[in-house]
Amino acid sequence: MILDVKTTDKTQLIDITAKVEDAVRSEGIGEGLCMVYCPHTTGAVTINESADPSVKEDILMILNQVVPWKADYRHGEGNSPAHVKSTLVGASELVAIEGGRLVLGTWQGIFFCEFDGPRNRKVHVRFLE
Ligand code: ZN
């Protein structure tokens, strides 16, 4: 299954938990694994707190400090910081499914991470039973 994610900012974390849960329900998976995968070199997927929206702002703030916008980058496209952030965060997450539901902690959510937006993105969701 492929989810469409429309981003609106240069860097942004978008909570896609509900979309992934919908995918689990529509596939009728009871027990298994759910892989959430980002096929973009300037995006990523991560799991973190979804209750307090300031957490994702803090994550972006620190990523932007760790990976500066201006540096002696060689990549001619001008978006090397986005590529570096993509690698630091990672392209996928694997979540257990029990009783037809994602096994996420109370405060956890699944986020698509945009590092070179705004763009129309795809997130692949695959299941292992
Ligand atoms: Zn590039």
mmCIF file of C-alpha atoms and ligand atoms in Angstrom:
data_model
loop_
_atom_site.group_PDB
_atom_site.id
_atom_site.type_symbol
_atom_site.label_atom_id
_atom_site.label_comp_id
_atom_site.label_asym_id
_atom_site.label_seq_id
_atom_site.Cartn_x
_atom_site.Cartn_y
_atom_site.Cartn_z
ATOM 1 C CA MET A 1 0.000 0.000 0.000
ATOM 2 C CA ILE A 2 1.238 3.485 -0.837
ATOM 3 C CA LEU A 3 0.239 6.548 1.179
ATOM 4 C CA ASP A 4 0.281 10.026 -0.341
ATOM 5 C CA VAL A 5 1.770 12.674 1.922
ATOM 6 C CA LYS A 6 1.652 16.326 0.902
ATOM 7 C CA THR A 7 4.167 18.458 2.746
ATOM 8 C CA THR A 8 3.839 22.220 3.107
ATOM 9 C CA ASP A 9 7.157 23.374 4.607
ATOM 10 C CA LYS A 10 10.877 23.118 3.877
ATOM 11 C CA THR A 11 11.360 20.895 6.930
ATOM 12 C CA GLN A 12 8.393 19.274 8.624
ATOM 13 C CA LEU A 13 7.328 16.230 10.600
ATOM 14 C CA ILE A 14 3.872 14.964 9.627
ATOM 15 C CA ASP A 15 2.002 12.505 11.822
ATOM 16 C CA ILE A 16 0.914 9.606 9.577
ATOM 17 C CA THR A 17 -0.122 7.234 12.396
ATOM 18 C CA ALA A 18 -3.839 7.324 11.530
ATOM 19 C CA LYS A 19 -3.115 6.593 7.855
ATOM 20 C CA VAL A 20 -0.912 3.612 8.767
ATOM 21 C CA GLU A 21 -3.557 2.339 11.221
ATOM 22 C CA ASP A 22 -6.144 2.602 8.437
ATOM 23 C CA ALA A 23 -3.859 0.516 6.232
ATOM 24 C CA VAL A 24 -3.526 -2.150 8.955
ATOM 25 C CA ARG A 25 -7.325 -2.300 9.319
ATOM 26 C CA SER A 26 -8.033 -2.396 5.599
ATOM 27 C CA GLU A 27 -5.541 -5.241 5.083
ATOM 28 C CA GLY A 28 -7.118 -7.138 7.982
ATOM 29 C CA ILE A 29 -3.798 -8.014 9.583
ATOM 30 C CA GLY A 30 -4.207 -9.545 13.053
ATOM 31 C CA GLU A 31 -0.644 -10.385 14.087
ATOM 32 C CA GLY A 32 2.496 -9.447 12.244
ATOM 33 C CA LEU A 33 4.828 -6.646 11.321
ATOM 34 C CA CYS A 34 4.202 -3.377 9.557
ATOM 35 C CA MET A 35 7.025 -1.766 7.611
ATOM 36 C CA VAL A 36 6.734 1.942 6.895
ATOM 37 C CA TYR A 37 9.222 2.961 4.226
ATOM 38 C CA CYS A 38 10.179 6.274 2.643
ATOM 39 C CA PRO A 39 11.510 5.950 -0.943
ATOM 40 C CA HIS A 40 12.869 9.518 -1.010
ATOM 41 C CA THR A 41 16.493 10.615 -0.484
ATOM 42 C CA THR A 42 15.465 13.858 1.235
ATOM 43 C CA GLY A 43 12.725 12.416 3.451
ATOM 44 C CA ALA A 44 12.638 9.927 6.302
ATOM 45 C CA VAL A 45 10.361 8.025 8.664
ATOM 46 C CA THR A 46 10.605 8.102 12.445
ATOM 47 C CA ILE A 47 8.639 7.229 15.575
ATOM 48 C CA ASN A 48 8.446 9.727 18.412
ATOM 49 C CA GLU A 49 6.067 11.644 20.646
ATOM 50 C CA SER A 50 2.843 12.677 18.964
ATOM 51 C CA ALA A 51 1.034 14.079 22.020
ATOM 52 C CA ASP A 52 2.998 17.327 22.378
ATOM 53 C CA PRO A 53 3.560 18.994 18.992
ATOM 54 C CA SER A 54 6.518 20.956 20.354
ATOM 55 C CA VAL A 55 8.563 17.720 20.404
ATOM 56 C CA LYS A 56 8.642 17.563 16.613
ATOM 57 C CA GLU A 57 9.594 21.248 16.509
ATOM 58 C CA ASP A 58 12.492 20.522 18.887
ATOM 59 C CA ILE A 59 13.618 17.593 16.747
ATOM 60 C CA LEU A 60 13.657 19.791 13.640
ATOM 61 C CA MET A 61 15.428 22.619 15.500
ATOM 62 C CA ILE A 62 18.251 20.336 16.616
ATOM 63 C CA LEU A 63 18.544 18.596 13.217
ATOM 64 C CA ASN A 64 18.852 22.041 11.619
ATOM 65 C CA GLN A 65 21.627 22.914 14.100
ATOM 66 C CA VAL A 66 23.479 19.621 13.637
ATOM 67 C CA VAL A 67 23.228 19.805 9.841
ATOM 68 C CA PRO A 68 23.786 23.436 8.805
ATOM 69 C CA TRP A 69 22.102 24.882 5.722
ATOM 70 C CA LYS A 70 25.385 26.370 4.567
ATOM 71 C CA ALA A 71 28.576 24.331 4.537
ATOM 72 C CA ASP A 72 31.201 23.265 2.013
ATOM 73 C CA TYR A 73 28.787 20.805 0.402
ATOM 74 C CA ARG A 74 29.786 19.287 -2.958
ATOM 75 C CA HIS A 75 26.398 18.040 -4.206
ATOM 76 C CA GLY A 76 25.368 20.466 -6.954
ATOM 77 C CA GLU A 77 21.631 20.281 -6.372
ATOM 78 C CA GLY A 78 22.004 22.429 -3.256
ATOM 79 C CA ASN A 79 20.007 20.158 -0.955
ATOM 80 C CA SER A 80 22.802 18.244 0.764
ATOM 81 C CA PRO A 81 21.514 19.107 4.260
ATOM 82 C CA ALA A 82 18.276 17.305 3.368
ATOM 83 C CA HIS A 83 20.189 14.228 2.181
ATOM 84 C CA VAL A 84 22.248 14.146 5.384
ATOM 85 C CA LYS A 85 19.159 14.486 7.600
ATOM 86 C CA SER A 86 17.474 11.679 5.653
ATOM 87 C CA THR A 87 20.362 9.359 6.444
ATOM 88 C CA LEU A 88 20.546 10.414 10.103
ATOM 89 C CA VAL A 89 16.847 9.743 10.689
ATOM 90 C CA GLY A 90 16.502 6.714 8.408
ATOM 91 C CA ALA A 91 14.210 5.541 5.630
ATOM 92 C CA SER A 92 11.988 3.100 7.503
ATOM 93 C CA GLU A 93 10.419 1.905 10.715
ATOM 94 C CA LEU A 94 9.132 -1.548 11.641
ATOM 95 C CA VAL A 95 6.162 -1.780 14.020
ATOM 96 C CA ALA A 96 4.605 -4.914 15.501
ATOM 97 C CA ILE A 97 0.896 -5.591 14.975
ATOM 98 C CA GLU A 98 -1.037 -7.322 17.760
ATOM 99 C CA GLY A 99 -4.767 -7.839 17.885
ATOM 100 C CA GLY A 100 -5.156 -5.960 14.614
ATOM 101 C CA ARG A 101 -3.488 -2.818 15.997
ATOM 102 C CA LEU A 102 -0.077 -1.215 15.775
ATOM 103 C CA VAL A 103 1.939 -1.747 18.951
ATOM 104 C CA LEU A 104 2.784 1.855 19.776
ATOM 105 C CA GLY A 105 3.375 3.385 23.185
ATOM 106 C CA THR A 106 0.832 5.817 24.590
ATOM 107 C CA TRP A 107 2.761 8.844 23.367
ATOM 108 C CA GLN A 108 4.223 7.391 20.194
ATOM 109 C CA GLY A 109 3.277 8.335 16.668
ATOM 110 C CA ILE A 110 4.715 7.566 13.239
ATOM 111 C CA PHE A 111 6.017 10.587 11.354
ATOM 112 C CA PHE A 112 6.991 11.287 7.781
ATOM 113 C CA CYS A 113 9.954 13.666 7.888
ATOM 114 C CA GLU A 114 10.243 16.255 5.139
ATOM 115 C CA PHE A 115 13.683 17.803 4.737
ATOM 116 C CA ASP A 116 13.391 19.428 1.303
ATOM 117 C CA GLY A 117 9.772 20.443 0.884
ATOM 118 C CA PRO A 118 7.199 21.290 0.075
ATOM 119 C CA ARG A 119 6.616 18.231 -2.090
ATOM 120 C CA ASN A 120 4.172 15.437 -2.793
ATOM 121 C CA ARG A 121 5.631 12.346 -1.129
ATOM 122 C CA LYS A 122 4.927 8.614 -1.078
ATOM 123 C CA VAL A 123 5.195 6.358 1.954
ATOM 124 C CA HIS A 124 5.109 2.605 1.364
ATOM 125 C CA VAL A 125 3.384 0.405 3.932
ATOM 126 C CA ARG A 126 4.048 -3.352 3.742
ATOM 127 C CA PHE A 127 2.986 -6.188 5.981
ATOM 128 C CA LEU A 128 4.556 -9.420 7.177
ATOM 129 C CA GLU A 129 2.233 -11.981 8.747
HETATM 130 ZN ZN ZN B 1 19.999 16.342 -4.020
#
